[in-house]
Coordinates of C-alpha atoms and ligand atoms in Angstrom, one line a residue:
Chain J
M1 CA -12.9 4.4 -24.9
S2 CA -14.8 2.9 -27.6
D3 CA -11.5 0.7 -29.7
A4 CA -11.7 -3.0 -29.0
T5 CA -7.9 -2.8 -27.8
S6 CA -9.2 -1.5 -24.5
N7 CA -11.4 -3.7 -24.2
T8 CA -9.0 -6.6 -24.4
A9 CA -6.6 -4.9 -22.2
E10 CA -9.1 -4.4 -19.2
A11 CA -10.6 -7.6 -20.3
E12 CA -9.2 -9.5 -16.4
A13 CA -9.3 -6.1 -14.7
D14 CA -12.6 -5.4 -12.2
P15 CA -15.2 -3.7 -14.2
T16 CA -16.2 -1.3 -11.8
D17 CA -15.5 2.5 -11.9
C18 CA -15.4 4.9 -9.5
S19 CA -18.2 6.1 -8.3
A20 CA -17.0 10.1 -7.9
C21 CA -14.7 10.8 -10.7
G22 CA -15.3 7.6 -13.3
T23 CA -11.6 6.2 -13.1
P24 CA -11.5 2.4 -13.7
L25 CA -10.9 0.2 -10.2
E26 CA -9.2 -2.6 -10.9
S27 CA -9.0 -6.0 -9.0
G28 CA -7.0 -5.6 -5.4
D29 CA -7.7 -1.1 -5.2
L30 CA -9.7 -0.5 -2.4
R31 CA -10.1 3.0 -2.8
C32 CA -9.8 5.4 -6.3
A33 CA -6.3 5.9 -6.7
I34 CA -6.9 9.3 -8.3
C35 CA -9.6 10.4 -6.0
G36 CA -9.6 8.2 -2.7
K37 CA -13.5 7.3 -2.6
S38 CA -13.3 3.9 -1.2
A39 CA -14.7 1.1 -3.6
P40 CA -17.8 -0.4 -3.2
V41 CA -18.0 -3.2 -0.7
R42 CA -19.9 -6.7 -1.2
R43 CA -21.0 -6.2 2.3
Y44 CA -21.9 -9.0 4.1
D45 CA -25.6 -8.9 5.9
L46 CA -25.1 -6.7 9.0
G47 CA -28.9 -7.7 10.0
T48 CA -31.1 -5.4 11.7
T49 CA -30.3 -6.8 15.7
Q50 CA -27.0 -6.6 17.3
V51 CA -25.0 -10.0 17.6
V52 CA -22.6 -11.2 19.5
K53 CA -19.9 -13.1 18.1
I54 CA -16.4 -15.2 19.1
L55 CA -14.5 -16.1 15.9
R56 CA -13.1 -19.5 15.7
C57 CA -10.6 -20.9 13.7
T58 CA -11.8 -23.2 11.4
G59 CA -8.9 -25.5 11.8
C60 CA -9.1 -26.2 15.6
G61 CA -11.8 -24.1 16.8
A62 CA -10.1 -21.8 19.3
A63 CA -11.1 -18.0 19.5
V64 CA -8.9 -15.8 16.7
A65 CA -7.5 -12.7 17.5
Y66 CA -5.6 -9.9 15.9
D67 CA -1.9 -10.8 16.3
P68 CA 0.6 -7.3 16.1
K69 CA 3.4 -9.6 15.3
K70 CA 1.8 -11.3 12.6
Q71 CA -0.1 -8.2 11.3
A72 CA -2.9 -10.7 10.9
P73 CA -5.5 -12.6 12.9
S74 CA -4.4 -15.4 14.1
C75 CA -5.5 -18.6 16.3
S76 CA -3.6 -18.4 19.2
F77 CA -4.0 -22.4 19.8
C78 CA -2.7 -23.5 16.2
D79 CA -1.2 -20.5 14.7
S80 CA -3.0 -20.5 11.6
V81 CA -3.7 -16.7 9.8
V82 CA -6.8 -15.3 8.6
E83 CA -6.4 -13.7 5.1
I84 CA -7.6 -10.2 5.0
E85 CA -8.5 -8.6 2.1
T86 CA -5.5 -6.0 1.6
L87 CA -4.3 -3.2 -0.7
E88 CA -2.8 -5.0 -3.7
D89 CA 0.0 -3.7 -5.6
P90 CA 0.8 -6.5 -8.1
M91 CA 3.7 -5.6 -10.7
E92 CA 2.6 -4.3 -13.9
Q93 CA 1.5 -6.5 -16.6
T94 CA 1.5 -5.8 -20.4
G95 CA -2.7 -5.9 -21.7
G96 CA -1.3 -6.6 -25.1
Y97 CA 1.2 -6.9 -27.8
L98 CA 0.7 -4.5 -31.0
T99 CA 1.9 -6.8 -33.9
F100 CA 4.7 -6.2 -36.6
T101 CA 3.7 -5.1 -39.6
V102 CA 7.3 -3.7 -41.2
T103 CA 8.9 -7.3 -41.9
P104 CA 12.7 -7.9 -41.1
E105 CA 13.7 -7.5 -45.0
D106 CA 12.2 -4.3 -45.3
A107 CA 14.0 -3.3 -42.0
K108 CA 17.3 -4.3 -43.1
A109 CA 16.6 -2.5 -46.5
Q110 CA 15.9 0.6 -44.1
L111 CA 18.9 0.3 -42.3
Q112 CA 21.4 -0.6 -45.2
R113 CA 19.8 2.6 -46.5
W114 CA 20.4 4.6 -43.6
L115 CA 24.2 3.4 -43.1
S116 CA 24.8 4.8 -47.1
S117 CA 23.1 8.2 -45.9
L118 CA 25.3 9.0 -43.4
G119 CA 27.4 10.7 -46.0
W120 CA 30.8 11.2 -46.4
F121 CA 31.9 12.1 -42.6
R122 CA 31.2 8.8 -41.4
P123 CA 34.6 6.3 -41.0
S124 CA 34.9 4.5 -44.4
D125 CA 34.6 1.0 -42.7
L126 CA 31.6 1.5 -40.9
S127 CA 29.3 -0.1 -43.4
S128 CA 31.4 -2.7 -44.1
T129 CA 32.5 -3.4 -40.6
A130 CA 31.9 -6.8 -38.6
R131 CA 30.6 -4.5 -35.7
V132 CA 27.5 -3.6 -37.1
Q133 CA 25.0 -6.4 -36.1
E134 CA 21.8 -7.9 -37.1
L135 CA 18.8 -6.0 -36.2
K136 CA 17.1 -7.4 -33.3
P137 CA 12.9 -7.4 -32.8
L138 CA 11.8 -5.9 -29.4
W139 CA 8.9 -5.4 -27.7
W140 CA 9.2 -1.9 -25.6
V141 CA 6.5 -0.9 -22.9
A142 CA 4.5 1.9 -21.8
W143 CA 1.3 3.2 -20.5
V144 CA -1.6 4.6 -22.8
F145 CA -4.0 6.7 -21.2
D146 CA -6.6 8.6 -22.1
A147 CA -8.2 11.1 -19.2
D148 CA -10.7 14.1 -19.1
A149 CA -9.4 17.0 -17.5
R150 CA -9.7 20.1 -15.8
V151 CA -7.2 23.0 -15.9
S152 CA -6.9 25.8 -13.9
W153 CA -3.5 27.6 -14.5
A154 CA -1.6 31.1 -13.7
A155 CA 1.5 32.1 -14.9
D156 CA 2.9 35.9 -15.6
S157 CA 3.2 36.8 -19.2
N158 CA 4.2 39.7 -21.3
Q159 CA 1.3 40.5 -22.6
G160 CA -0.4 43.2 -20.8
G161 CA 3.0 44.3 -18.9
R162 CA 2.8 47.9 -17.9
R163 CA 5.6 48.9 -15.7
S164 CA 6.8 45.8 -15.1
A165 CA 7.7 43.8 -17.9
W166 CA 5.2 40.6 -16.3
A167 CA 1.4 40.7 -16.0
P168 CA -0.3 38.5 -14.3
H169 CA -2.8 36.1 -15.9
A170 CA -5.0 33.0 -14.6
G171 CA -7.5 30.5 -16.5
T172 CA -9.3 28.0 -16.5
T173 CA -10.0 25.1 -19.4
E174 CA -10.9 21.2 -20.3
F175 CA -8.6 19.5 -21.9
V176 CA -9.2 15.7 -23.2
F177 CA -6.3 13.5 -23.4
D178 CA -7.2 10.4 -26.0
D179 CA -4.3 7.6 -26.7
I180 CA -1.5 9.5 -24.7
L181 CA 1.9 7.5 -24.3
A182 CA 3.7 7.4 -21.2
S183 CA 7.4 5.0 -21.9
A184 CA 8.3 2.6 -19.2
S185 CA 10.6 1.2 -21.3
R186 CA 14.0 1.1 -19.5
G187 CA 15.8 0.2 -23.0
L188 CA 15.2 3.4 -24.9
S189 CA 15.6 6.8 -24.5
A190 CA 12.6 9.3 -23.9
A191 CA 13.9 10.8 -27.7
E192 CA 13.8 7.5 -29.4
V193 CA 10.4 6.9 -27.8
G194 CA 9.2 10.4 -29.1
V195 CA 10.2 9.4 -32.5
L196 CA 8.5 6.2 -32.7
A197 CA 5.2 7.1 -30.5
S198 CA 3.2 8.9 -33.1
G199 CA 3.3 5.8 -35.5
Y200 CA 1.6 3.1 -33.7
D201 CA -2.1 1.6 -34.5
L202 CA -3.6 0.5 -31.0
M203 CA -5.8 -1.3 -32.7
T204 CA -3.4 -4.1 -33.6
A205 CA -2.9 -5.5 -30.1
R206 CA -3.0 -9.1 -29.7
P207 CA -2.7 -11.1 -26.3
D208 CA 0.1 -12.9 -27.6
P209 CA 3.8 -11.5 -29.1
E210 CA 2.8 -11.9 -33.2
G211 CA 5.0 -11.7 -36.3
A212 CA 8.8 -12.0 -34.7
E213 CA 11.0 -14.3 -33.6
N214 CA 13.6 -14.2 -31.0
A215 CA 12.2 -10.8 -30.3
T216 CA 13.6 -9.6 -26.7
I217 CA 10.2 -8.7 -24.8
E218 CA 10.9 -5.7 -22.2
Q219 CA 8.8 -5.9 -19.2
F220 CA 7.2 -3.5 -17.1
D221 CA 9.4 -3.7 -14.2
V222 CA 7.1 -1.2 -11.6
Q223 CA 4.6 -1.8 -9.4
R224 CA 0.8 -0.6 -9.7
S225 CA 1.3 2.0 -7.3
Q226 CA 4.4 3.4 -8.8
A227 CA 3.0 3.1 -12.2
R228 CA -0.1 5.1 -11.3
K229 CA 2.9 8.0 -10.1
Q230 CA 4.1 7.3 -13.9
V231 CA 0.9 8.2 -15.6
S232 CA -0.1 11.2 -13.2
K233 CA 3.3 12.8 -13.8
A234 CA 3.2 12.3 -17.6
L235 CA -0.5 14.2 -16.8
N236 CA 0.5 16.9 -15.4
E237 CA 3.6 17.6 -17.6
M238 CA 1.2 16.8 -20.6
A239 CA -1.4 19.5 -19.1
H240 CA 2.2 22.1 -18.6
N241 CA 2.9 21.5 -22.2
R242 CA -0.7 22.1 -23.5
V243 CA -1.3 25.5 -21.2
Q244 CA 1.8 27.1 -22.6
Q245 CA 1.4 26.1 -26.4
S246 CA -2.3 27.2 -26.2
E247 CA -3.3 28.8 -22.9
I248 CA -0.9 31.9 -22.0
P249 CA -1.4 34.6 -24.2
G250 CA 2.1 36.9 -25.4
T251 CA 5.1 35.3 -26.4
K252 CA 7.1 34.9 -23.0
F253 CA 5.9 33.6 -19.8
R254 CA 7.3 32.7 -16.5
K255 CA 5.9 31.3 -13.1
L256 CA 3.3 28.9 -14.6
Q257 CA 1.5 26.7 -11.9
V258 CA -0.8 24.4 -13.0
S259 CA -3.3 22.4 -10.8
L260 CA -5.8 20.0 -12.3
V261 CA -8.8 17.3 -11.4
L262 CA -9.4 14.6 -13.8
Q263 CA -12.3 12.6 -14.5
N264 CA -12.6 9.0 -16.2
L265 CA -9.0 8.3 -16.8
V266 CA -8.3 5.0 -18.1
T267 CA -4.7 3.6 -18.5
R268 CA -3.8 0.0 -20.8
R269 CA -0.5 -1.4 -20.7
L270 CA 1.1 -2.3 -23.9
S271 CA 4.2 -3.5 -25.7
F272 CA 5.2 -1.9 -28.9
P273 CA 7.1 -3.5 -31.5
A274 CA 10.6 -2.0 -33.1
Y275 CA 13.7 -3.1 -34.4
V276 CA 17.2 -2.0 -32.8
M277 CA 20.2 -2.0 -34.1
A278 CA 23.0 -1.6 -31.4
Y279 CA 26.8 -1.8 -32.3
R280 CA 30.2 -0.7 -30.5
Y281 CA 32.5 1.5 -32.7
K282 CA 35.5 2.2 -31.1
G283 CA 34.5 1.7 -27.4
Q284 CA 31.4 4.2 -27.9
L285 CA 27.8 2.8 -28.2
Y286 CA 25.6 3.6 -30.9
R287 CA 22.2 2.3 -31.8
L288 CA 19.6 2.5 -34.4
V289 CA 15.8 2.1 -33.3
I290 CA 13.4 1.7 -36.3
S291 CA 9.1 1.3 -35.3
G292 CA 7.9 -2.2 -36.2
Q293 CA 4.6 -0.8 -37.8
D294 CA 6.0 2.4 -39.7
K295 CA 9.6 1.7 -41.2
T296 CA 10.1 6.0 -42.0
L297 CA 10.0 6.2 -38.3
M298 CA 13.8 5.8 -36.9
S299 CA 15.9 7.3 -34.3
G300 CA 20.0 6.6 -34.6
N301 CA 23.1 8.1 -34.1
A302 CA 26.5 7.0 -35.9
P303 CA 30.1 7.8 -35.4
Y304 CA 31.8 10.6 -37.1
S305 CA 35.1 9.9 -38.6
Q306 CA 37.6 11.8 -36.3
V307 CA 40.2 11.9 -39.3
K308 CA 37.8 13.0 -42.0
I309 CA 36.5 15.5 -40.1
I310 CA 39.8 17.0 -38.9
G311 CA 41.0 16.7 -42.6
V312 CA 38.0 19.1 -43.8
V313 CA 38.5 21.8 -40.9
G314 CA 42.1 21.7 -41.4
A315 CA 41.4 22.3 -45.3
V316 CA 38.8 25.1 -44.5
V317 CA 41.3 26.8 -42.4
A318 CA 44.1 26.5 -44.5
V319 CA 41.4 28.2 -47.4
L320 CA 40.9 30.9 -45.4
A321 CA 44.1 32.0 -44.3
F322 CA 44.8 31.4 -48.5
I323 CA 42.3 33.8 -49.2
L324 CA 43.6 36.5 -46.4
L325 CA 46.9 36.3 -47.6
L326 CA 45.6 36.9 -51.1
I327 CA 43.8 40.1 -49.5
A328 CA 47.0 41.2 -47.9
L329 CA 49.1 41.0 -50.5
A330 CA 46.5 43.0 -52.8
Q331 CA 46.6 46.1 -50.3
Chain D
M1 CA -28.4 15.6 14.2
G2 CA -29.3 17.1 17.8
M3 CA -31.4 14.3 18.6
A4 CA -28.6 11.9 17.6
A5 CA -26.3 13.4 20.0
D6 CA -28.5 13.3 22.7
T7 CA -29.2 9.6 22.2
I8 CA -25.6 8.7 22.4
E9 CA -25.2 11.0 25.6
Q10 CA -28.3 9.5 27.1
K11 CA -26.7 5.8 26.1
I12 CA -24.6 5.7 29.5
D13 CA -26.1 2.2 30.2
Y14 CA -23.6 -0.5 29.7
K15 CA -24.8 -3.4 26.9
E16 CA -25.4 -6.4 28.2
I17 CA -24.0 -9.7 26.0
S18 CA -23.6 -12.8 27.3
C19 CA -20.4 -14.8 26.7
Q20 CA -20.7 -17.2 23.6
S21 CA -18.1 -19.5 25.1
C22 CA -18.5 -19.9 28.7
G23 CA -22.4 -17.4 28.5
S24 CA -21.6 -15.4 31.6
N25 CA -23.2 -11.9 31.2
L26 CA -20.7 -9.4 30.6
L27 CA -21.5 -5.5 31.2
V28 CA -19.8 -3.9 28.1
E29 CA -19.0 0.2 27.8
P30 CA -21.6 1.7 25.5
Q31 CA -19.1 3.5 23.2
M32 CA -16.9 -0.5 23.0
L33 CA -17.4 -2.6 19.4
T34 CA -15.5 -5.5 21.6
A35 CA -14.7 -7.3 24.8
I36 CA -12.8 -10.1 26.3
C37 CA -14.7 -12.3 28.9
P38 CA -13.0 -12.0 32.3
Y39 CA -14.1 -15.6 33.2
C40 CA -12.8 -17.2 30.2
A41 CA -10.6 -15.0 28.4
S42 CA -12.7 -14.8 24.9
P43 CA -12.5 -12.2 22.6
S44 CA -16.2 -11.0 21.4
I45 CA -17.4 -8.8 18.8
I46 CA -20.3 -6.8 18.9
Q47 CA -22.1 -6.4 15.8
R48 CA -24.5 -4.1 15.3
P49 CA -26.5 -2.6 12.3
P50 CA -25.3 0.8 10.9
S51 CA -27.0 3.8 11.5
E52 CA -26.1 7.4 10.8
N53 CA -24.1 8.3 13.1
L54 CA -22.4 4.8 13.6
P55 CA -21.7 3.3 10.5
T56 CA -19.9 0.5 9.5
P57 CA -16.2 0.9 9.4
T58 CA -15.2 0.7 5.8
F59 CA -11.1 0.2 6.5
T60 CA -9.0 -0.4 9.2
I61 CA -5.0 -0.7 10.4
G62 CA -3.7 -3.2 12.1
F63 CA -1.7 -2.9 15.0
V64 CA 2.1 -3.1 14.1
V65 CA 3.7 -2.0 17.8
T66 CA 3.5 -4.1 20.3
Q67 CA 2.8 -3.1 23.9
D68 CA 6.2 -3.5 24.9
R69 CA 7.3 -1.3 22.1
A70 CA 4.3 1.4 22.9
I71 CA 6.0 1.2 26.6
E72 CA 9.3 1.8 25.4
A73 CA 8.7 4.3 23.3
V74 CA 7.2 6.5 25.7
S75 CA 9.9 5.6 28.3
S76 CA 12.7 7.4 25.9
W77 CA 10.1 10.2 24.7
I78 CA 9.9 11.3 28.0
G79 CA 13.8 11.3 29.0
R80 CA 13.9 13.2 25.7
S81 CA 11.3 16.0 27.4
S82 CA 12.4 19.3 28.2
V83 CA 14.6 20.6 30.9
F84 CA 11.5 22.5 31.9
A85 CA 9.4 19.6 32.2
K86 CA 8.3 18.8 35.5
S87 CA 11.2 16.9 37.4
A88 CA 8.1 14.3 38.8
F89 CA 7.2 14.1 35.0
R90 CA 10.6 13.4 33.5
K91 CA 10.9 10.2 36.5
A92 CA 7.4 8.9 36.1
A93 CA 6.7 5.0 34.1
P94 CA 4.0 5.3 31.7
E95 CA 1.3 3.2 33.2
L96 CA -2.2 1.4 32.0
T97 CA -1.5 0.9 28.6
R98 CA -4.1 -0.2 26.7
G99 CA -4.1 -0.7 22.8
V100 CA -7.5 0.7 21.2
Y101 CA -8.9 0.7 17.7
L102 CA -9.9 4.6 17.4
P103 CA -12.6 5.4 15.0
A104 CA -11.6 8.3 13.0
Y105 CA -13.2 9.3 9.5
L106 CA -10.8 9.5 6.0
Y107 CA -12.2 12.4 4.0
N108 CA -11.5 13.2 0.5
A109 CA -13.3 15.7 -2.1
V110 CA -12.3 17.8 -5.0
A111 CA -12.4 21.6 -4.2
N112 CA -13.2 24.3 -6.6
S113 CA -12.2 28.0 -5.6
D114 CA -12.9 31.5 -7.0
Y115 CA -10.1 33.5 -5.9
R116 CA -9.3 37.0 -6.2
A117 CA -5.7 38.7 -5.2
D118 CA -3.4 41.7 -5.9
I119 CA -0.3 40.2 -7.5
G120 CA 2.8 42.1 -7.1
E121 CA 5.2 43.1 -10.5
N122 CA 8.8 44.0 -10.0
Y123 CA 10.2 46.6 -12.2
T124 CA 13.7 48.7 -11.4
E125 CA 13.7 52.4 -11.8
T126 CA 16.3 54.8 -11.7
E127 CA 16.1 57.8 -9.4
T128 CA 18.3 60.8 -8.3
Y129 CA 18.7 61.6 -5.0
T130 CA 20.6 64.2 -3.4
T131 CA 22.8 63.2 -0.6
T132 CA 25.9 65.2 1.4
D133 CA 29.8 64.3 0.2
S134 CA 32.4 63.2 2.3
N135 CA 33.4 67.2 2.0
G136 CA 29.8 68.3 3.4
K137 CA 28.9 69.4 -0.1
T138 CA 25.5 68.4 -1.4
V139 CA 25.5 66.3 -4.4
T140 CA 22.9 64.6 -6.6
R141 CA 23.2 61.0 -7.5
T142 CA 21.3 58.3 -9.1
R143 CA 20.5 54.9 -8.0
T144 CA 18.4 51.7 -9.8
V145 CA 15.6 50.9 -7.0
V146 CA 13.2 47.8 -7.2
K147 CA 9.5 48.9 -7.2
T148 CA 6.3 46.9 -7.5
E149 CA 3.2 47.5 -9.4
W150 CA 0.1 45.7 -7.9
R151 CA -2.1 43.9 -10.7
S152 CA -5.3 42.7 -9.4
L153 CA -6.1 38.9 -10.9
Q154 CA -9.1 36.9 -10.8
G155 CA -9.4 33.2 -11.5
Q156 CA -10.5 30.1 -10.6
H157 CA -8.2 26.9 -8.8
C158 CA -9.3 23.4 -9.0
C159 CA -7.2 20.7 -7.0
Y160 CA -7.7 17.2 -5.0
I161 CA -7.9 17.2 -1.0
L162 CA -7.0 13.9 -0.6
D163 CA -6.4 11.8 2.8
V164 CA -7.8 14.5 5.7
V165 CA -8.2 12.2 9.1
V166 CA -10.7 13.7 11.7
T167 CA -11.4 11.8 14.5
A168 CA -14.7 10.5 15.5
S169 CA -13.7 9.7 19.4
K170 CA -14.8 12.2 22.3
G171 CA -11.8 10.5 24.2
V172 CA -9.2 11.9 21.5
T173 CA -9.2 15.8 20.4
N174 CA -8.1 16.3 16.6
E175 CA -4.7 17.8 17.8
A176 CA -3.9 14.6 19.9
L177 CA -4.5 12.4 16.7
E178 CA -2.5 15.1 14.8
A179 CA 0.1 14.6 16.9
V180 CA 0.8 11.2 16.0
E181 CA -0.4 11.3 12.5
P182 CA 0.7 10.5 10.2
F183 CA -0.7 6.9 9.4
D184 CA 0.4 4.7 6.6
L185 CA -2.7 4.6 4.1
R186 CA -1.4 2.4 2.1
A187 CA -1.6 -0.6 4.8
L188 CA -5.5 -0.3 4.8
R189 CA -7.2 -3.4 4.8
R190 CA -10.9 -3.8 4.7
F191 CA -12.8 -3.7 7.8
T192 CA -13.5 -7.2 9.1
P193 CA -14.5 -8.6 12.4
A194 CA -11.3 -10.8 12.5
M195 CA -9.4 -7.2 12.5
I196 CA -10.4 -6.2 16.3
S197 CA -10.7 -9.3 17.5
G198 CA -9.0 -9.5 21.2
W199 CA -8.4 -5.6 21.1
L200 CA -10.4 -2.7 22.1
A201 CA -12.3 -0.8 19.4
E202 CA -14.3 2.2 20.2
E203 CA -17.6 3.1 18.3
P204 CA -17.7 6.9 17.0
S205 CA -18.7 9.1 19.8
R206 CA -19.0 11.9 17.6
T207 CA -21.7 12.5 15.2
Q208 CA -21.3 12.3 11.4
D209 CA -21.8 15.9 10.9
E210 CA -19.6 17.3 13.1
C211 CA -16.9 15.4 11.8
F212 CA -17.8 16.3 8.1
Q213 CA -17.6 19.8 9.0
F214 CA -14.1 19.6 10.5
A215 CA -12.9 17.8 7.8
H216 CA -14.6 21.1 5.1
G217 CA -12.7 23.7 7.4
E218 CA -9.6 21.3 7.0
A219 CA -10.2 21.0 3.3
L220 CA -10.5 24.9 3.0
D221 CA -7.1 25.5 5.2
K222 CA -5.6 22.9 2.6
V223 CA -7.0 24.9 -0.5
G224 CA -5.6 27.9 1.1
S225 CA -2.4 27.0 1.3
Q226 CA -2.2 25.5 -2.4
L227 CA -3.7 29.0 -3.5
K228 CA -0.5 30.7 -1.5
G229 CA 1.7 28.5 -4.0
F230 CA -0.2 29.1 -6.8
M231 CA 0.0 32.7 -6.7
P232 CA 2.1 34.1 -10.4
G233 CA 4.5 37.5 -9.4
D234 CA 7.0 38.2 -7.5
S235 CA 4.4 38.8 -4.3
Y236 CA 0.9 38.8 -3.7
R237 CA -1.6 40.3 -1.3
N238 CA -5.1 40.3 -0.2
L239 CA -5.6 36.8 -1.0
Q240 CA -9.3 35.7 -0.8
Y241 CA -11.2 32.6 -2.1
E242 CA -14.8 30.9 -2.1
T243 CA -14.3 27.3 -2.5
D244 CA -16.8 24.9 -3.7
V245 CA -16.2 21.2 -2.6
A246 CA -17.8 18.3 -4.6
R247 CA -17.2 14.5 -4.9
E248 CA -16.7 14.5 -0.9
S249 CA -16.3 11.0 0.6
I250 CA -15.7 10.3 4.1
D251 CA -15.0 7.0 5.2
L252 CA -14.9 5.6 8.7
V253 CA -11.5 3.8 9.6
L254 CA -10.5 2.0 13.0
F255 CA -7.0 3.4 13.7
P256 CA -4.6 1.2 16.1
I257 CA -3.2 3.7 19.3
W258 CA -1.8 2.7 22.2
S259 CA -3.3 5.2 24.9
L260 CA -0.9 4.9 28.1
A261 CA -1.4 7.0 31.5
V262 CA 1.6 8.5 33.0
R263 CA 0.9 9.6 36.8
Y264 CA 3.3 12.5 38.0
D265 CA 1.0 14.4 40.3
E266 CA -1.4 13.1 42.8
S267 CA -3.7 15.6 43.0
K268 CA -3.8 15.9 39.0
P269 CA -5.6 13.4 36.8
P270 CA -3.1 11.4 34.8
L271 CA -1.2 12.7 31.8
Q272 CA -2.7 10.9 28.5
I273 CA -0.2 9.9 26.3
L274 CA -1.1 8.2 22.9
V275 CA 1.1 6.3 20.3
N276 CA 0.8 5.3 17.1
G277 CA 0.3 1.5 16.8
Q278 CA 1.7 1.7 13.2
T279 CA 4.5 3.8 13.3
G280 CA 5.2 4.5 17.2
R281 CA 4.8 7.9 17.1
V282 CA 4.6 9.5 20.3
G283 CA 2.5 12.2 21.0
G284 CA 1.6 14.1 24.4
K285 CA 1.8 17.2 26.3
V286 CA 4.8 17.5 28.6
P287 CA 4.0 19.4 31.6
I288 CA 5.7 22.2 32.0
S289 CA 7.3 23.3 35.6
P290 CA 6.6 27.0 36.3
V291 CA 9.6 27.0 39.0
K292 CA 12.0 26.0 36.6
V293 CA 11.0 28.6 34.1
S294 CA 10.6 31.2 36.7
I295 CA 14.0 30.1 38.1
A296 CA 15.4 30.2 34.3
V297 CA 13.8 33.6 33.5
G298 CA 15.4 35.0 37.0
M299 CA 18.9 34.0 35.9
V300 CA 18.9 35.5 32.4
L301 CA 17.0 39.0 34.1
L302 CA 19.9 38.4 36.9
I303 CA 22.7 38.5 34.1
L304 CA 21.3 41.0 32.5
V305 CA 21.3 43.5 35.6
V306 CA 24.6 42.4 36.6
G307 CA 25.7 43.4 32.5
A308 CA 24.1 46.5 32.8
L309 CA 25.7 47.8 35.8
L310 CA 29.3 46.6 35.2
F311 CA 28.7 48.6 32.0
G312 CA 27.8 51.8 33.6
M313 CA 30.2 51.3 36.2
A314 CA 33.0 51.0 33.1
R315 CA 31.7 54.2 31.6
Ligands
LIG1 ZN1 -12.0 8.7 -8.3
LIG2 ZN1 -16.4 -16.3 28.5

């Protein structure tokens, strides 16, 4: 990673990398989350000769012994507990907010254009109805990762099939994953994230939210260990897709198996700007999402007018019936 | 390696330490990392410089299960034991409980394998066959049959081998340790002497080399079972593979184990039963009563013979 965002994002994390696979260790990690290698220890000096010790309570001087009820060493006399370095699993925190470059005015104009472009099939009261509300700025959260992966795969493909339609194939390849976005958003759907994801400039990340008033700020609501599972799931899916697209010969395949080993997995946690307009029309929820950095990227659904659709279908049926009648008469 | 093994075995002499609290001289078993003074009950910790086969522990998992809970777990485990267990065993009460931090190695690696196998791809074929119909005439019919075409496949496979646990104590076999596994490794803590203070803690009594070899073997088994799931096709045969392990790491971990003895026969050494000090899982071999098994087998045979006789008479 060479860009500035990654440096700001990782500023408070422990700078050491796993000595086996190059994945950065974060503060509170006792082992590498990817390959299990233990984190280097700031060892206490063990000297060169055997020493016999009794650990004493710093408060009262009584001997300290491990207590399974407290799950910690504790003083039997004054009950104080000795803190031990434990694996930490904090809640994920964003490492930076990408700035809004699309102004609220631009977004509003985009919203109006979208509403009027919906066409004749939309209910005629939609663009004027009071239910269409303001666009609200939002920062949604996602992990962005880089990794080098060695990927081995095996599958059946229709290429090379003889008597059977399928023939076995296998391969090994190296993939470089660069700035891959894995959504952590509870609010946005996978489809919406898919539309927005491509249009962000990661270099614009700032430590504080900038460029929008009264924005909704989404939090990562998962712990670090869970986040790592989601990132590695995303990595596996990504590897699967790439193997399907570029590795398996032939036009059809089945029984694809992928196994991969990573190097230098770097994960950043970032907040991405967007405008959201959500409204209810006749009890249904509809929503439009516009990227906060590229107004052409938007994803939305809107109601169709039942009356108009039924009217058109009725008209088409009537015309067809009329034509059939004419043909029948002509014969 | 041979040298190191010898030195460990020759060290039958007790370690002599002096209690830092009351000054008494204590004799400590050579494989112990801790001692409790019999005169003043002070918990001593023996710290020694690390060496090849006696590294400093990297991690510990603390005891969660108390002694009472461990005894309870074993009593109910004995109660649930098989009907074929020796009667004396089913009535025995566990005794001589001791909580000990057991040394074991935690092994991780990346496995790169070259494999070769025959992959079976199924296809259907219509074939004609002759048979006799209900009138006794020979007729020709057709049917579809599934056939398998064997294609050879060669490839590479890479994967992680994570968290293989191998005992480093001569007192506990891998089989016995596996019986009380798994441990929840999310509760790993960085080793500090305070974690074992007041408890028994053993030094590794197997060489690192021996443990490495065992871990290596277990890693290969894991690769084998991953490869079975990796094969495409409808079936496979002759799967062969060669594995190279890279990025190996091995850490000494102290695991919490309750060790109980069950004496059910004066003429035999007591049975060792282990309890996972983190999860309470019980492991041990139930002594099977040969008398009970023979009686059961005899009964089954008797029923069969009587049945056959009755059947013969009926005809
Ligand atoms: Zn690693
Ligand atoms: Zn003493």
